[in-house]
PDB file of C-alpha atoms and ligand atoms in Angstrom:
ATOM      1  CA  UNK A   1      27.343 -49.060  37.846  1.00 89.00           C
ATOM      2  CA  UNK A   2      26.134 -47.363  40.725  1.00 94.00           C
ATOM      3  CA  UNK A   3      27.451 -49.111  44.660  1.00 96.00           C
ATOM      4  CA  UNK A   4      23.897 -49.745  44.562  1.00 97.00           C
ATOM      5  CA  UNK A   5      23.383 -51.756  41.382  1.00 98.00           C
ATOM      6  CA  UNK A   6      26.421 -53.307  42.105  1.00 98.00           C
ATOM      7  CA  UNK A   7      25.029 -54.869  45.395  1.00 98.00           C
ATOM      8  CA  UNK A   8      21.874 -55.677  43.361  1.00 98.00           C
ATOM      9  CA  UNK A   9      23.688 -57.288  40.743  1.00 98.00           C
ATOM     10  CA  UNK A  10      25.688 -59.845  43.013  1.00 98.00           C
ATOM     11  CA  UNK A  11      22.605 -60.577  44.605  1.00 98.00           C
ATOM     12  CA  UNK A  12      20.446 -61.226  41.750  1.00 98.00           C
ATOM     13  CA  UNK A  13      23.120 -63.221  39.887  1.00 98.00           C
ATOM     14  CA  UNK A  14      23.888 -65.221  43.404  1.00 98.00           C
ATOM     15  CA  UNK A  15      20.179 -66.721  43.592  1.00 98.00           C
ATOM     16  CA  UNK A  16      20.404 -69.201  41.732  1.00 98.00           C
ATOM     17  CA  UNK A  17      23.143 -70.570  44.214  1.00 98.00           C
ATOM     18  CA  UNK A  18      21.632 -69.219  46.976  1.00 97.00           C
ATOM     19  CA  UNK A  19      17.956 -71.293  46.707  1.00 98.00           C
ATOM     20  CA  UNK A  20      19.369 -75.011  46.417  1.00 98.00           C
ATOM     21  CA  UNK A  21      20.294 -75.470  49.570  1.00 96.00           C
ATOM     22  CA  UNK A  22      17.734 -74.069  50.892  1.00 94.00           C
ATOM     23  CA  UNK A  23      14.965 -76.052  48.647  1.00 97.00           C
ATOM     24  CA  UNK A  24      17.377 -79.331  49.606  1.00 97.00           C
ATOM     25  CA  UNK A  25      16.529 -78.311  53.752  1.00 95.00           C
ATOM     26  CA  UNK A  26      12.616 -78.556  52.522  1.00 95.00           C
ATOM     27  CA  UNK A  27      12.663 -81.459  50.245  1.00 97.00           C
ATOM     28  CA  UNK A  28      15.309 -83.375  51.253  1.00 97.00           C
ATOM     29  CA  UNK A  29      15.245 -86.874  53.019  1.00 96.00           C
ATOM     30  CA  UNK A  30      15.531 -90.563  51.846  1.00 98.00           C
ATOM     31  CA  UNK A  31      18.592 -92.231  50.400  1.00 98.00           C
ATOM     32  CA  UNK A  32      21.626 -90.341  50.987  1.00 98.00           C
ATOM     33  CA  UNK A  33      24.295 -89.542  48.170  1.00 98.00           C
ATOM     34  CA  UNK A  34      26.711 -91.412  49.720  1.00 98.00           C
ATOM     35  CA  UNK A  35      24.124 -94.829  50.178  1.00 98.00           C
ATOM     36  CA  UNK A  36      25.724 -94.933  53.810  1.00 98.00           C
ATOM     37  CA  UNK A  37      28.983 -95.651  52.627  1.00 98.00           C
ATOM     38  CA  UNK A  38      32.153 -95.023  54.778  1.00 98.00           C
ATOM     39  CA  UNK A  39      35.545 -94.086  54.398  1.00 96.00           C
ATOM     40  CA  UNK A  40      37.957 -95.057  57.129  1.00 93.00           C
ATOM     41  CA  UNK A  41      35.278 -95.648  59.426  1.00 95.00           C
ATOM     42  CA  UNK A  42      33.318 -92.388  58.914  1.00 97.00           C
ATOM     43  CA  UNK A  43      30.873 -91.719  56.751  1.00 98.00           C
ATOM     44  CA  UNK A  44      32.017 -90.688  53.203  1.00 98.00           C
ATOM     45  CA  UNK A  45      28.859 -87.174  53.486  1.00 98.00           C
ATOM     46  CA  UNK A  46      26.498 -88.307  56.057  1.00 98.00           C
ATOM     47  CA  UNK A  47      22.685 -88.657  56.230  1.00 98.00           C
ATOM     48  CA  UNK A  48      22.686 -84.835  55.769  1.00 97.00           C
ATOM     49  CA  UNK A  49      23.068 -85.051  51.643  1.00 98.00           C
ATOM     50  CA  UNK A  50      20.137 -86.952  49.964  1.00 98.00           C
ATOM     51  CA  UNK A  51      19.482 -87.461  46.179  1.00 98.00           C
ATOM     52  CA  UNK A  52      16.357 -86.024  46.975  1.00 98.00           C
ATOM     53  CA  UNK A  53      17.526 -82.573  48.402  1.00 98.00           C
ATOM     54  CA  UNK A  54      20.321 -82.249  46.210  1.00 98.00           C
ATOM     55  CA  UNK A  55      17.742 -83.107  42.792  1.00 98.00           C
ATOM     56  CA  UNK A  56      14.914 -80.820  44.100  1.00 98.00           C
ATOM     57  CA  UNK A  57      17.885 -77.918  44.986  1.00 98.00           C
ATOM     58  CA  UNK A  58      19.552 -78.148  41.330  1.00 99.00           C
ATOM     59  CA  UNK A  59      16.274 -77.935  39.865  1.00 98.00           C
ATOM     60  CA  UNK A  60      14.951 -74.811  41.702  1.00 98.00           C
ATOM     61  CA  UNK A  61      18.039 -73.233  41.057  1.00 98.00           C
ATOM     62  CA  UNK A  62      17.784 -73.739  37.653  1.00 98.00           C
ATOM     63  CA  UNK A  63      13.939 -73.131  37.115  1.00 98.00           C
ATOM     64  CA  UNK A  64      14.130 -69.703  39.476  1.00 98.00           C
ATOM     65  CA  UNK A  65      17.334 -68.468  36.874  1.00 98.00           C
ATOM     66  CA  UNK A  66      15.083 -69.298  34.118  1.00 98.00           C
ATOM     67  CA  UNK A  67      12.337 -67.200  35.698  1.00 98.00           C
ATOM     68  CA  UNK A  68      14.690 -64.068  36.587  1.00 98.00           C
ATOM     69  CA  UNK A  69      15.707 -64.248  32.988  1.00 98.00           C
ATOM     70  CA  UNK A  70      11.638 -63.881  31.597  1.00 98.00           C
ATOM     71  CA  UNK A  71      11.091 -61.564  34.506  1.00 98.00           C
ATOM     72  CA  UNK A  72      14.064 -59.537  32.283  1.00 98.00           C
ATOM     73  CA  UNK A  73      12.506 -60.158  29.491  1.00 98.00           C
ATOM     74  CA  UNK A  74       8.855 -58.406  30.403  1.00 98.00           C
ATOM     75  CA  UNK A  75      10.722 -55.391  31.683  1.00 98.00           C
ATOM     76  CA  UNK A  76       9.356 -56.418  35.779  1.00 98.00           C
ATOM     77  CA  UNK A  77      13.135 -56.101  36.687  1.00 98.00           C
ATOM     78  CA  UNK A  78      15.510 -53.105  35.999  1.00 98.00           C
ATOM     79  CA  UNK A  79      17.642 -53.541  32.342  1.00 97.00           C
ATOM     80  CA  UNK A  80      20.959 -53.346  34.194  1.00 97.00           C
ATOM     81  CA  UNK A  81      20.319 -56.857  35.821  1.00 98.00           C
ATOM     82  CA  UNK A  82      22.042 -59.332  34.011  1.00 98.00           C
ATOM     83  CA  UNK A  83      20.455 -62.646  32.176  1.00 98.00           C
ATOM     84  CA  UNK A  84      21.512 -66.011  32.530  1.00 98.00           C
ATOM     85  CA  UNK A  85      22.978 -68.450  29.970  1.00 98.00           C
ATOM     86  CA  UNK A  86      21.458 -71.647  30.593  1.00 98.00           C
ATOM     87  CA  UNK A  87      24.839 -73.237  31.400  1.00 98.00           C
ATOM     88  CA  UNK A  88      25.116 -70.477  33.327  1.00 98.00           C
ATOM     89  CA  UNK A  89      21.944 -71.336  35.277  1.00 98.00           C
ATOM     90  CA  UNK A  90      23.279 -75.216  35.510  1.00 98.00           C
ATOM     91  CA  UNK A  91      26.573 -74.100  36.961  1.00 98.00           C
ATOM     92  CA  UNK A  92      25.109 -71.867  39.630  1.00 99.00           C
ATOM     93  CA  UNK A  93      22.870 -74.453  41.045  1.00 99.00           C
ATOM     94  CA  UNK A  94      24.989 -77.674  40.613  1.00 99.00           C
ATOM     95  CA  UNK A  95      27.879 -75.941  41.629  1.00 99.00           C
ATOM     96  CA  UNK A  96      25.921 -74.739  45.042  1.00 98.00           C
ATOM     97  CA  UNK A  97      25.183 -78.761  46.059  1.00 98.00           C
ATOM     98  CA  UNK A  98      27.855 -80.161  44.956  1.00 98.00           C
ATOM     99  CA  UNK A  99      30.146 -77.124  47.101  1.00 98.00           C
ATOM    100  CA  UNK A 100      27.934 -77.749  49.821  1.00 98.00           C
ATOM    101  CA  UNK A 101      28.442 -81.448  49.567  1.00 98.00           C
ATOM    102  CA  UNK A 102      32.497 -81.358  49.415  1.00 98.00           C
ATOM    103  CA  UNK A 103      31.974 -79.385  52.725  1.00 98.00           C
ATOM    104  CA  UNK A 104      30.146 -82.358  54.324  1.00 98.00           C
ATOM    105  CA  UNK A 105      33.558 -84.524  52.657  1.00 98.00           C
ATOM    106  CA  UNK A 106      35.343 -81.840  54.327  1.00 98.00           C
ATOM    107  CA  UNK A 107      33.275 -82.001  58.006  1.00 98.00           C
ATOM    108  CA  UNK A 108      33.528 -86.225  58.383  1.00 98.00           C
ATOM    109  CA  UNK A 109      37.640 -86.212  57.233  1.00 97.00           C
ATOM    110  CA  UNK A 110      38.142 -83.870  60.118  1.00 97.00           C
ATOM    111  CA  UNK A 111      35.697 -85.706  62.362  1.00 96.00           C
ATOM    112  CA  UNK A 112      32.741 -83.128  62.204  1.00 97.00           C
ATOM    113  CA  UNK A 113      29.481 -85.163  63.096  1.00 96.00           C
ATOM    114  CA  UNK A 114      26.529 -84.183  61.082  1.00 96.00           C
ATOM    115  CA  UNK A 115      25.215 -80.592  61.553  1.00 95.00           C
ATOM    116  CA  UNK A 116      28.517 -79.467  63.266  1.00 96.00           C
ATOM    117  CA  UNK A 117      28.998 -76.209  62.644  1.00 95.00           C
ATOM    118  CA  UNK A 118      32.459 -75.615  60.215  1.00 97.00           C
ATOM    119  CA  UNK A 119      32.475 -71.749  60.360  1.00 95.00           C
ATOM    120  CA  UNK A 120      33.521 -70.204  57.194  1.00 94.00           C
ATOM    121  CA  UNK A 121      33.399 -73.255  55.688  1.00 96.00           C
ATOM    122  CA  UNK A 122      29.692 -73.185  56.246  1.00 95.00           C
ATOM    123  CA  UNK A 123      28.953 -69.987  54.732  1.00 94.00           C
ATOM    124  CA  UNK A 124      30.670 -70.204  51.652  1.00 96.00           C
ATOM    125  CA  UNK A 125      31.176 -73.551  50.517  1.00 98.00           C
ATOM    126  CA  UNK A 126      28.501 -73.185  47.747  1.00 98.00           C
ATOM    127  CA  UNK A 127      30.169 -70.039  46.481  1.00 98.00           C
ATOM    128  CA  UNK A 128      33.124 -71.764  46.154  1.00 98.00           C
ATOM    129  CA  UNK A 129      31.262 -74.925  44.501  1.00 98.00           C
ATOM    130  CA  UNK A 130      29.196 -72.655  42.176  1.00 98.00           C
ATOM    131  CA  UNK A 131      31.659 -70.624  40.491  1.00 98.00           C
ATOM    132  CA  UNK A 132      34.371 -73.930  40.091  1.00 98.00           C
ATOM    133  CA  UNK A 133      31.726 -75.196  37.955  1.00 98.00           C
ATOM    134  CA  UNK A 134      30.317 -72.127  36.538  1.00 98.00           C
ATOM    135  CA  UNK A 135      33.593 -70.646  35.139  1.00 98.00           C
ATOM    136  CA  UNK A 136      34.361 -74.005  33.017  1.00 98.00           C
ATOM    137  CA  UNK A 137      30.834 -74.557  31.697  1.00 98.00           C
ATOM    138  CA  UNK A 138      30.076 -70.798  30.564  1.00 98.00           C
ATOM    139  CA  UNK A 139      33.417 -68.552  31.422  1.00 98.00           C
ATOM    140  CA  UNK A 140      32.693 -65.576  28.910  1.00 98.00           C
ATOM    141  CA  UNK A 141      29.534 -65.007  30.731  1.00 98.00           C
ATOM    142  CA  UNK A 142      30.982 -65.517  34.630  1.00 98.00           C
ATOM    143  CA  UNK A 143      33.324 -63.067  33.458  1.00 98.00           C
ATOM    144  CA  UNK A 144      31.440 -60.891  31.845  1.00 98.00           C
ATOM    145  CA  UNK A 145      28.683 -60.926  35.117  1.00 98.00           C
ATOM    146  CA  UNK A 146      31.346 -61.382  37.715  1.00 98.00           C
ATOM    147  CA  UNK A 147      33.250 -58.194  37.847  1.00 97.00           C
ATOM    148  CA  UNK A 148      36.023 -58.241  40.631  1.00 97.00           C
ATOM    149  CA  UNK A 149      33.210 -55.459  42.471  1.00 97.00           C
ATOM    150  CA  UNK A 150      30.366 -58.098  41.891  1.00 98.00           C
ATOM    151  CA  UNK A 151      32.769 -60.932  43.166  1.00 98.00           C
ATOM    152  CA  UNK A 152      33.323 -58.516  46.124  1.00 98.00           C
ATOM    153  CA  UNK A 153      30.428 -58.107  47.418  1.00 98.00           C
ATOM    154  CA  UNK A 154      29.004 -61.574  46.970  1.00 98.00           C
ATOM    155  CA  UNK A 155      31.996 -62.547  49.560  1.00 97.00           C
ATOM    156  CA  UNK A 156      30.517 -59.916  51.774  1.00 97.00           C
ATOM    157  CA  UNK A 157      26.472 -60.729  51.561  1.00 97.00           C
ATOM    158  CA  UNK A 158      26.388 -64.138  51.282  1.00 97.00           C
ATOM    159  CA  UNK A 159      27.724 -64.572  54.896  1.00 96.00           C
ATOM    160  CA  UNK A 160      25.420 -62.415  56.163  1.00 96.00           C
ATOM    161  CA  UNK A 161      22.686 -63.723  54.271  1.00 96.00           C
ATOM    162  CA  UNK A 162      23.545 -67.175  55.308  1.00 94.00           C
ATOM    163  CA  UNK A 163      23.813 -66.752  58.852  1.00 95.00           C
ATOM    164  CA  UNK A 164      20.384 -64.499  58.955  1.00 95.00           C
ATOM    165  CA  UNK A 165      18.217 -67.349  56.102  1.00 92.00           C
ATOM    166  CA  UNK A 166      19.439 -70.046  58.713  1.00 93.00           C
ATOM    167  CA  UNK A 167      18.598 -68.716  61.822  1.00 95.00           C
ATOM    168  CA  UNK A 168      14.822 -68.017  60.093  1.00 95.00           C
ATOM    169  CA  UNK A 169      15.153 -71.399  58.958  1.00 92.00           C
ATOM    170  CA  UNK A 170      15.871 -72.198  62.397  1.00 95.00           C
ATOM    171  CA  UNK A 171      12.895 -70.695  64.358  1.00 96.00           C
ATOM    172  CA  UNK A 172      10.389 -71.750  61.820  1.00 95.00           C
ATOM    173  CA  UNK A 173      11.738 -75.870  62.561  1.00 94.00           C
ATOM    174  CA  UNK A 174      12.581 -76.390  59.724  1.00 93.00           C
ATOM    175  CA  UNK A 175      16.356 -76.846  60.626  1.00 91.00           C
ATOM    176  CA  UNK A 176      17.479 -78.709  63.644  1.00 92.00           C
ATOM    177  CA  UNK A 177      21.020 -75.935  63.998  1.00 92.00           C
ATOM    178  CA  UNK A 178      21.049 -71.997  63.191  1.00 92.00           C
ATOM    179  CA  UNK A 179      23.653 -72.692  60.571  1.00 91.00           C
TER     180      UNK A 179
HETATM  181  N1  CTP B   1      19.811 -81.707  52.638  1.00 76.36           N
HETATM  182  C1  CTP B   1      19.670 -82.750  51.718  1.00 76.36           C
HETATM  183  N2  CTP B   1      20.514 -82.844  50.641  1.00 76.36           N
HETATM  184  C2  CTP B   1      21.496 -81.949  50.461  1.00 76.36           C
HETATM  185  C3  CTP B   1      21.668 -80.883  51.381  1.00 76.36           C
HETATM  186  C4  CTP B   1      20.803 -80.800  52.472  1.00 76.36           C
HETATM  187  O1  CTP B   1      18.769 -83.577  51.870  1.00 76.36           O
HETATM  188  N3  CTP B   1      22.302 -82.054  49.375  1.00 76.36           N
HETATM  189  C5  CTP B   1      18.858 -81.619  53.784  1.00 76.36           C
HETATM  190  C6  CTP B   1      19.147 -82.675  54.853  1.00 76.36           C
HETATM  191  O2  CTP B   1      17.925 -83.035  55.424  1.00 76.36           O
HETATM  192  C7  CTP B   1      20.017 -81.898  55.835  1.00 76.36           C
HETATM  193  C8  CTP B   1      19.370 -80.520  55.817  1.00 76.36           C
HETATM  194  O3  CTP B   1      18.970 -80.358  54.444  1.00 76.36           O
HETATM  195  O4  CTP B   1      20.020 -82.460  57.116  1.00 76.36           O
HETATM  196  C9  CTP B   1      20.293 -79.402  56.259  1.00 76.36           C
HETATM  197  O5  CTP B   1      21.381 -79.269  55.363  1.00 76.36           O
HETATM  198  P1  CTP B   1      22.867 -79.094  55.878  1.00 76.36           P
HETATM  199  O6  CTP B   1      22.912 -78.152  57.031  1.00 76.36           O
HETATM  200  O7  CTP B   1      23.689 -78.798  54.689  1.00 76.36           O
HETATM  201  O8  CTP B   1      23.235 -80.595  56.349  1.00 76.36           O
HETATM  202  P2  CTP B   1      23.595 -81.179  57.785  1.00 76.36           P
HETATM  203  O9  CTP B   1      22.475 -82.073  58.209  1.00 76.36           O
HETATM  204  O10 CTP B   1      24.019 -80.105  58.694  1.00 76.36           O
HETATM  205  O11 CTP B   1      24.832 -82.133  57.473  1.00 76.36           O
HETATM  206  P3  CTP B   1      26.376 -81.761  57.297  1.00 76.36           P
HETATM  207  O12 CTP B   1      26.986 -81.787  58.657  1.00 76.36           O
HETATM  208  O13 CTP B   1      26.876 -82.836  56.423  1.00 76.36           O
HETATM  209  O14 CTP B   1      26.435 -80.411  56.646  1.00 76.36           O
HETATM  210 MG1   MG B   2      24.003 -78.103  58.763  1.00 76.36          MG
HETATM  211  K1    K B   3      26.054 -76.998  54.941  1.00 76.36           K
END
């Protein structure tokens, strides 16, 4: 694989992980996961993670992998993209709520209030969550995808990517911080 393809290939196989939160930022609001619950006086995630958000993100994550893989299929994408298993597709978007969730865990333990920035820990929780419960549900296809160059350069995009899709998110109001 070219540096090129390489780059395209960590970024194609990341979407699926990448779009949840996003969708969740859109859709989310009502009840939140943790039904206002507290843990030594803090609350266990916050009003931040809803069922709502976290539903609509795991099921755009898994719809748009579905969609990459027909897009494969009719030949619209180049052949050296990879498809998606469907546990594959599961893992990836799961994996990117429920990272971004043990984040928020993370944020009110260390007495974070909601939307306090955690850098680091803001940009790459969902990595983090997506391949912990990628690699048990379908490992012979992480591995086979996830080549230590493709794990490489996801670590290097997806900061930048997350930093530049928030502060768009941002300046179009549709976040209340650019992170
Ligand atoms: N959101 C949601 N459900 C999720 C994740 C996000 O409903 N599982 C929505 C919430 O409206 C949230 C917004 O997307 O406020 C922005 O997400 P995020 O920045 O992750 O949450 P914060 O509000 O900053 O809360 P926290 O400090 O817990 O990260
Ligand atoms: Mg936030
Ligand atoms: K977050």
């Amino acid at each position: 694989m070219s540096a090129l393809e390489t780059v395209a290939v960590a970024f194609w196989l990341m979407l699926p992980a990448y779009i949840p939160n996003n969708t969740a930022v859109v859709f989310g609001g009502g009840r939140p996961v943790d039904m206002g619950r507290e843990w030594n006086g803090t609350r266990v995630l916050g009003d931040g993670k809803t069922w709502r958000g976290s539903a609509s993100g795991v099921v755009a994550g898994f719809v748009l992998a579905l969609f990459l893989n027909e897009a494969l299929a009719r030949g619209y994408v180049p052949e050296f993209l990879p498809t998606f298993a469907p546990l594959a597709a599961l893992g990836l978007a799961l994996g990117a709520i429920l990272g971004d969730m043990g984040a928020s865990f993370l944020k009110r333990r260390t007495g974070r209030e909601r939307g306090a920035p955690f850098p680091g820990v803001d940009q790459l929780d969902f990595v983090v969550g997506a391949f912990a419960v990628t690699v048990p549900l379908a490992p012979g296809w992480f591995f086979d995808s996830f080549t230590p160059g493709v794990l490489a350069v996801v670590l290097v995009i997806t900061p930048v990517l997350h930093v530049s899709t928030n502060f768009i998110a941002y300046k179009l109001g549709l976040k209340d911080e650019p992170w």
